[in-house]
mmCIF file of N, CA and C and ligand atoms in Angstrom:
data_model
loop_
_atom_site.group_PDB
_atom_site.id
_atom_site.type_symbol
_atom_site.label_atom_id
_atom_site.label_comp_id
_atom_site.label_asym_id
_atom_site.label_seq_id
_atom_site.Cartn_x
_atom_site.Cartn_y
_atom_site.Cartn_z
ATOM 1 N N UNK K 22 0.255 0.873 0.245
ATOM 2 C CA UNK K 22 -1.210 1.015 0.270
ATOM 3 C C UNK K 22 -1.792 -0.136 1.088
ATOM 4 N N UNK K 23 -2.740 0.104 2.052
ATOM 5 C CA UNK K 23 -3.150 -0.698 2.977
ATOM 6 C C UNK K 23 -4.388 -1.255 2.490
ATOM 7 N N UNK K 24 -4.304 -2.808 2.402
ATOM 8 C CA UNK K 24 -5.468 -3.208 1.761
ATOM 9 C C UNK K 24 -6.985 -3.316 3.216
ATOM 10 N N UNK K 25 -7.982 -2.624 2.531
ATOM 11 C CA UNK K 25 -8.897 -2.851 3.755
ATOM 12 C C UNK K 25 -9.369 -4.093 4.298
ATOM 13 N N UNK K 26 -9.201 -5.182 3.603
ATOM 14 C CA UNK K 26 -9.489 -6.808 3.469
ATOM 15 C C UNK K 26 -8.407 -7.196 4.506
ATOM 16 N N UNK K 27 -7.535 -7.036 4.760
ATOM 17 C CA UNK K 27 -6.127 -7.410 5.477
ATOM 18 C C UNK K 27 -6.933 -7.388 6.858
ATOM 19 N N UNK K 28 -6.270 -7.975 7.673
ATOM 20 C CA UNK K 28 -7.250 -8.009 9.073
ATOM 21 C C UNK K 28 -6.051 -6.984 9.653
ATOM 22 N N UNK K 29 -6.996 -6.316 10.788
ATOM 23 C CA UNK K 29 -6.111 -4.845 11.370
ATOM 24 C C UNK K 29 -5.833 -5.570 12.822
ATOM 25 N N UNK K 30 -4.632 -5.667 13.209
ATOM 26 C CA UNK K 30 -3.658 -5.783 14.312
ATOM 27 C C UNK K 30 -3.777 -4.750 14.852
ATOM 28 N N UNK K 31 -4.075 -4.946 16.337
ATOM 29 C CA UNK K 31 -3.336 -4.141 17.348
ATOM 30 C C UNK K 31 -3.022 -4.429 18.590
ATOM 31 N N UNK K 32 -1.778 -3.465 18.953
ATOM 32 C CA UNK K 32 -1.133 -3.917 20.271
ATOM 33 C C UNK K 32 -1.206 -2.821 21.326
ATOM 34 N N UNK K 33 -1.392 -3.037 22.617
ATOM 35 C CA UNK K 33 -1.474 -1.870 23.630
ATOM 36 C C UNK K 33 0.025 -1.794 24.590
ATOM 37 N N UNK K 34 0.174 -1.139 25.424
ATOM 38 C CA UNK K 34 1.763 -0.929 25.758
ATOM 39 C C UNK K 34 0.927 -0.558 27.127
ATOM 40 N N UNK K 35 0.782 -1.443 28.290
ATOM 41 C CA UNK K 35 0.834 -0.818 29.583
ATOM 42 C C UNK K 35 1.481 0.090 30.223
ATOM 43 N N UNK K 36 3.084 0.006 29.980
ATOM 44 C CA UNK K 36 3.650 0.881 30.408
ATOM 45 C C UNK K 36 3.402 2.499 29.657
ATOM 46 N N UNK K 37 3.205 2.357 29.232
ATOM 47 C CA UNK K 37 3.141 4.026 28.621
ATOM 48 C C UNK K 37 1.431 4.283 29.222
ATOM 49 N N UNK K 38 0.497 3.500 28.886
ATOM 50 C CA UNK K 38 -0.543 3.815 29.115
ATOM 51 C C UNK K 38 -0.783 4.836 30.375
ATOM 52 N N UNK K 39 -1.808 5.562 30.437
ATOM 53 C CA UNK K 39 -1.422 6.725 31.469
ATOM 54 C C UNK K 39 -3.703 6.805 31.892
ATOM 55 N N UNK K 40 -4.239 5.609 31.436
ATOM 56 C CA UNK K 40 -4.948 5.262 31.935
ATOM 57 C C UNK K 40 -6.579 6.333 31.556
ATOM 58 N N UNK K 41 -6.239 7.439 30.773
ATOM 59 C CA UNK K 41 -7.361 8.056 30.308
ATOM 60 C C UNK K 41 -8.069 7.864 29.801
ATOM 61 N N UNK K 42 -8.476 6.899 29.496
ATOM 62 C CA UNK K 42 -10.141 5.991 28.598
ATOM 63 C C UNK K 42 -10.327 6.004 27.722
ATOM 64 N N UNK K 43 -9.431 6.924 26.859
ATOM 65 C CA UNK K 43 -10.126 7.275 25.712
ATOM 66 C C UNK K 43 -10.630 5.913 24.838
ATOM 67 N N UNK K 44 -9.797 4.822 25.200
ATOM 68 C CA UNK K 44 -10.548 4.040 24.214
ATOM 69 C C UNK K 44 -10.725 2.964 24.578
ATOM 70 N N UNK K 45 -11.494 2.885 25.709
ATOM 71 C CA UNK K 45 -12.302 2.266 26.395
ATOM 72 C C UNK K 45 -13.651 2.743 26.032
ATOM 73 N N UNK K 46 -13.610 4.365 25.767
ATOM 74 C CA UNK K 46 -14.661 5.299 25.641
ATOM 75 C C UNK K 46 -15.101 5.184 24.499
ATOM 76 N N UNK K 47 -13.570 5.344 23.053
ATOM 77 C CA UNK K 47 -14.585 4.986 22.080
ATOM 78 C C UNK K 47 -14.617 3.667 21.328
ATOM 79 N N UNK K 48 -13.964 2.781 21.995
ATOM 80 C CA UNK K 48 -14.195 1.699 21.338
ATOM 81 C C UNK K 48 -14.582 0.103 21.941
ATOM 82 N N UNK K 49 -15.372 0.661 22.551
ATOM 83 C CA UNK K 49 -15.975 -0.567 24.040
ATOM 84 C C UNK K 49 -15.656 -1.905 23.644
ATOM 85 N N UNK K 50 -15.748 -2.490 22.181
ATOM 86 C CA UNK K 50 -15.715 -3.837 21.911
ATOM 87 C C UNK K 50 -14.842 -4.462 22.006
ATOM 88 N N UNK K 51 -13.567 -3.382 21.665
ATOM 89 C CA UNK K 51 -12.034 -3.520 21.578
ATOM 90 C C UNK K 51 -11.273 -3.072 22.660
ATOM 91 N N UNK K 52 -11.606 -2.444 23.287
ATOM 92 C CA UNK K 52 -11.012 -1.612 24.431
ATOM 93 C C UNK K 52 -11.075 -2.235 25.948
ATOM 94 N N UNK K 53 -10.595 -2.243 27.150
ATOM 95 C CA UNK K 53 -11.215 -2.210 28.215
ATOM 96 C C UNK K 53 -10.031 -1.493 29.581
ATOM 97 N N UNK K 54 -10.602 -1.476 30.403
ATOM 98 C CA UNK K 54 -9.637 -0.631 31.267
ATOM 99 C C UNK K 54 -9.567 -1.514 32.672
ATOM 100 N N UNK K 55 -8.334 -1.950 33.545
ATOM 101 C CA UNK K 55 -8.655 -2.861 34.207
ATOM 102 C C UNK K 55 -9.237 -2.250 35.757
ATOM 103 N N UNK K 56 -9.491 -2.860 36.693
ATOM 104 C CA UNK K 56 -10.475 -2.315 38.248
ATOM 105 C C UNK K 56 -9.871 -1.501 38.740
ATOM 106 N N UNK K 57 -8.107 -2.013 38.714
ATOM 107 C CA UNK K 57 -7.169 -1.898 39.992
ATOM 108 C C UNK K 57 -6.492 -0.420 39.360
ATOM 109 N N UNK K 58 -6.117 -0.898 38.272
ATOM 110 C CA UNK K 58 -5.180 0.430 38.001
ATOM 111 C C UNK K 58 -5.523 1.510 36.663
ATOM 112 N N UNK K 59 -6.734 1.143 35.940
ATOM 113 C CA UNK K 59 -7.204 1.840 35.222
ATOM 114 C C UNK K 59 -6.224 1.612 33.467
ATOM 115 N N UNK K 60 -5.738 0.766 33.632
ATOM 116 C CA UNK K 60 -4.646 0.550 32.664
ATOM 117 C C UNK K 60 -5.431 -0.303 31.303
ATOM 118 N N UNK K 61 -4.989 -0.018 30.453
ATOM 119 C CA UNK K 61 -5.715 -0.483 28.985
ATOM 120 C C UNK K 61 -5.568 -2.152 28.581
ATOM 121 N N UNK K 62 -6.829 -2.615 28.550
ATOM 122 C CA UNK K 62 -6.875 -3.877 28.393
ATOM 123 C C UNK K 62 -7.586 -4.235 26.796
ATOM 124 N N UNK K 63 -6.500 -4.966 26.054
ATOM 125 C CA UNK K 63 -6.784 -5.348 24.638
ATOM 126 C C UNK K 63 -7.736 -6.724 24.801
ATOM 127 N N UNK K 64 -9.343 -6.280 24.660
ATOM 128 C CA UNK K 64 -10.030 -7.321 24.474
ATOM 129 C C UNK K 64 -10.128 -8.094 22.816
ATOM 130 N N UNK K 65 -9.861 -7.529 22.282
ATOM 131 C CA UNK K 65 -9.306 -7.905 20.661
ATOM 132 C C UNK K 65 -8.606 -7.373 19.961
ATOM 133 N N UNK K 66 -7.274 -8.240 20.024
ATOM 134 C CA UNK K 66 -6.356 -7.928 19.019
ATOM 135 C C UNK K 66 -6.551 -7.383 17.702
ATOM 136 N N UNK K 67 -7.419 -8.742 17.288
ATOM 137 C CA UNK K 67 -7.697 -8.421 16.095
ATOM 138 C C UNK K 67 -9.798 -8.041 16.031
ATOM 139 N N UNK K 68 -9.814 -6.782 15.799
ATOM 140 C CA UNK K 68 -11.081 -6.285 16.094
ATOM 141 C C UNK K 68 -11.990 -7.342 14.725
ATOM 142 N N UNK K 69 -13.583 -6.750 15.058
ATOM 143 C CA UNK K 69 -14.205 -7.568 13.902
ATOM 144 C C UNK K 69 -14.277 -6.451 12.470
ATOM 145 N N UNK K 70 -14.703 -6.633 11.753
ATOM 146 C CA UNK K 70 -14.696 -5.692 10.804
ATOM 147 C C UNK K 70 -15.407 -4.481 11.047
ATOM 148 N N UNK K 71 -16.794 -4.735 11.566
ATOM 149 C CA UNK K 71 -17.883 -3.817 12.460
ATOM 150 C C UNK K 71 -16.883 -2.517 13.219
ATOM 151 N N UNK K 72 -16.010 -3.484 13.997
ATOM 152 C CA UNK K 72 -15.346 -2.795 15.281
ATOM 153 C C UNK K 72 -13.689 -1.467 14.635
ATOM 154 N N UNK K 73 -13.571 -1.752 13.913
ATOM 155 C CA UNK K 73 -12.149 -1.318 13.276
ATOM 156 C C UNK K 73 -12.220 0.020 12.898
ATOM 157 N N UNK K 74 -13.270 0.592 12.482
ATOM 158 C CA UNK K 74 -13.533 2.220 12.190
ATOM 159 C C UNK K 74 -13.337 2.767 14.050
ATOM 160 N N UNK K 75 -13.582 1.964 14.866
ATOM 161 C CA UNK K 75 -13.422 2.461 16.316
ATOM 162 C C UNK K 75 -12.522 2.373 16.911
ATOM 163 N N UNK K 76 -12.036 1.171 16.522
ATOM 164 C CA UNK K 76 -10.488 1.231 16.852
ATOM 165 C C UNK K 76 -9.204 2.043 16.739
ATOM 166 N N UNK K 77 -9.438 2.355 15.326
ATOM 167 C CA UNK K 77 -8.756 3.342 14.613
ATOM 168 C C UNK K 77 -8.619 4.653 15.060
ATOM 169 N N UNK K 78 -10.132 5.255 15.663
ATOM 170 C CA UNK K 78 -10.404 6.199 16.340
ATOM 171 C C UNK K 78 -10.113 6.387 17.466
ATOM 172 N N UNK K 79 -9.656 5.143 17.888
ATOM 173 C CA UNK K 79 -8.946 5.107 19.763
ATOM 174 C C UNK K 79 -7.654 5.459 19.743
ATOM 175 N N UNK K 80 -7.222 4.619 18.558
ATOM 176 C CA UNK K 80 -5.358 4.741 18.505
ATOM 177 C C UNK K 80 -4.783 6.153 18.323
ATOM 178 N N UNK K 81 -5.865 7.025 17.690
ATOM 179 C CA UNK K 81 -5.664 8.290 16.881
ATOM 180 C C UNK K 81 -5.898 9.415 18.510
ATOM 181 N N UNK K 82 -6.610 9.002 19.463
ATOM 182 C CA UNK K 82 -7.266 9.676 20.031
ATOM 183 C C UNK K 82 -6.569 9.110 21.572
ATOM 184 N N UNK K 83 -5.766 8.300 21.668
ATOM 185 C CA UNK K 83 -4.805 7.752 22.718
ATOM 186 C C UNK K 83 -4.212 9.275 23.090
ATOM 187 N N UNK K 84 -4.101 9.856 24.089
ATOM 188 C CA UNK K 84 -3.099 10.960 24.646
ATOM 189 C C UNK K 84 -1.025 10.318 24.858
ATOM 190 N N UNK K 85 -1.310 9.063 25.375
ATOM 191 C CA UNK K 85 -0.049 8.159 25.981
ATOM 192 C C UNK K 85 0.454 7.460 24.899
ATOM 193 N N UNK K 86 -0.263 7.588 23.499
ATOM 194 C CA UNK K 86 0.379 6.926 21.982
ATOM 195 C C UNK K 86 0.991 5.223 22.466
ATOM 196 N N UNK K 87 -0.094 5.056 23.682
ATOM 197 C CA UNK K 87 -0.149 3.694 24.076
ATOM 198 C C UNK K 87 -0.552 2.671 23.507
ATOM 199 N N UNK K 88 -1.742 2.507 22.321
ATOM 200 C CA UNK K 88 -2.092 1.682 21.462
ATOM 201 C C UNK K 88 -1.792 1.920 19.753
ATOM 202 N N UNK K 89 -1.350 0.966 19.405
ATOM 203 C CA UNK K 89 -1.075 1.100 17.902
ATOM 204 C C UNK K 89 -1.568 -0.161 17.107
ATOM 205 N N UNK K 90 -1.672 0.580 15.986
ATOM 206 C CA UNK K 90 -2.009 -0.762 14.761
ATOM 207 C C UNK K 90 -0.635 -1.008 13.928
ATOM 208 N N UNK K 91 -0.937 -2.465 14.061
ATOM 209 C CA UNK K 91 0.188 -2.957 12.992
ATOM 210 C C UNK K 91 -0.340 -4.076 12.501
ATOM 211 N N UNK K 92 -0.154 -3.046 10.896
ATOM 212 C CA UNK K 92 -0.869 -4.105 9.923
ATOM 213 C C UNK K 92 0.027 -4.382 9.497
ATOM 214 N N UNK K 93 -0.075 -5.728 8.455
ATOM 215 C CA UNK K 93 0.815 -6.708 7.902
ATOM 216 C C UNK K 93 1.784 -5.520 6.973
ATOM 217 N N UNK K 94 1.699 -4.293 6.246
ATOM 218 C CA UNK K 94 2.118 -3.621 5.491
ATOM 219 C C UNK K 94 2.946 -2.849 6.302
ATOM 220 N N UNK K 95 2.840 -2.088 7.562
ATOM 221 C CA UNK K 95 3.968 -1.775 8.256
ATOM 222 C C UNK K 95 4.868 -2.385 8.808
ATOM 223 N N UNK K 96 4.835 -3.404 8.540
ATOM 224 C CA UNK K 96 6.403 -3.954 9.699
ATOM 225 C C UNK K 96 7.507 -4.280 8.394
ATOM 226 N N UNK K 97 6.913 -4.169 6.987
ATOM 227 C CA UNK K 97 7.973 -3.730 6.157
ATOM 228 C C UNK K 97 9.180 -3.060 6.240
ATOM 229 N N UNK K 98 10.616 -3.333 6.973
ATOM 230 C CA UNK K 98 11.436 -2.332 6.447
ATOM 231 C C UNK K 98 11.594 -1.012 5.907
HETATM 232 S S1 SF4 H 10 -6.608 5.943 25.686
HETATM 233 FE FE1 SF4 H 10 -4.413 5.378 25.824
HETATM 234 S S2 SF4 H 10 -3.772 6.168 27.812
HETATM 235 FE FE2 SF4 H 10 -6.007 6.089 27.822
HETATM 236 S S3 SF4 H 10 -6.553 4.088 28.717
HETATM 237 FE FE3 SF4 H 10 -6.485 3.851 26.497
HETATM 238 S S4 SF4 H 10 -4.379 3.163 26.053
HETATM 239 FE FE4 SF4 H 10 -4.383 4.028 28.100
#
């Protein structure tokens, strides 16, 4: 069970990224896409609390399953 208090991690994977916005689109605070190659740029790892319902919604909504969360409860074994 994932405590909501836990701060939410996430990591982006350039290589897989395939550059479709989606979450650049929905999560501007957290998201960004770079000039040259359109590739996903993690402006916060760790989002603010505000920002994390959007985040969530990016990772879910990634086509290239290029960004993920890893919270302290998944890297459990
Ligand atoms: S939604 Fe996924 S594939 Fe699209 S720019 Fe973001 S990380 Fe890359």
């Amino acid at each position: 069970m994932s405590d909501p208090r836990q701060p939410l991690r996430l990591s982006a994977d350039r290589d897989r990224c395939a550059g479709a916005g989606m979450c650049a689109l929905t999560a501007p605070e957290v998201f960004d896409q770079d000039d040259e190659e359109g590739l996903v740029v993690l402006l916060h790892p760790v989002p603010a609390p505000e920002h994390q319902a959007a985040a969530r919604m990016a990772v879910g909504l990634c086509p290239a399953g290029a960004i993920a969360l890893d919270s302290p409860d998944s890297t459990a074994p």
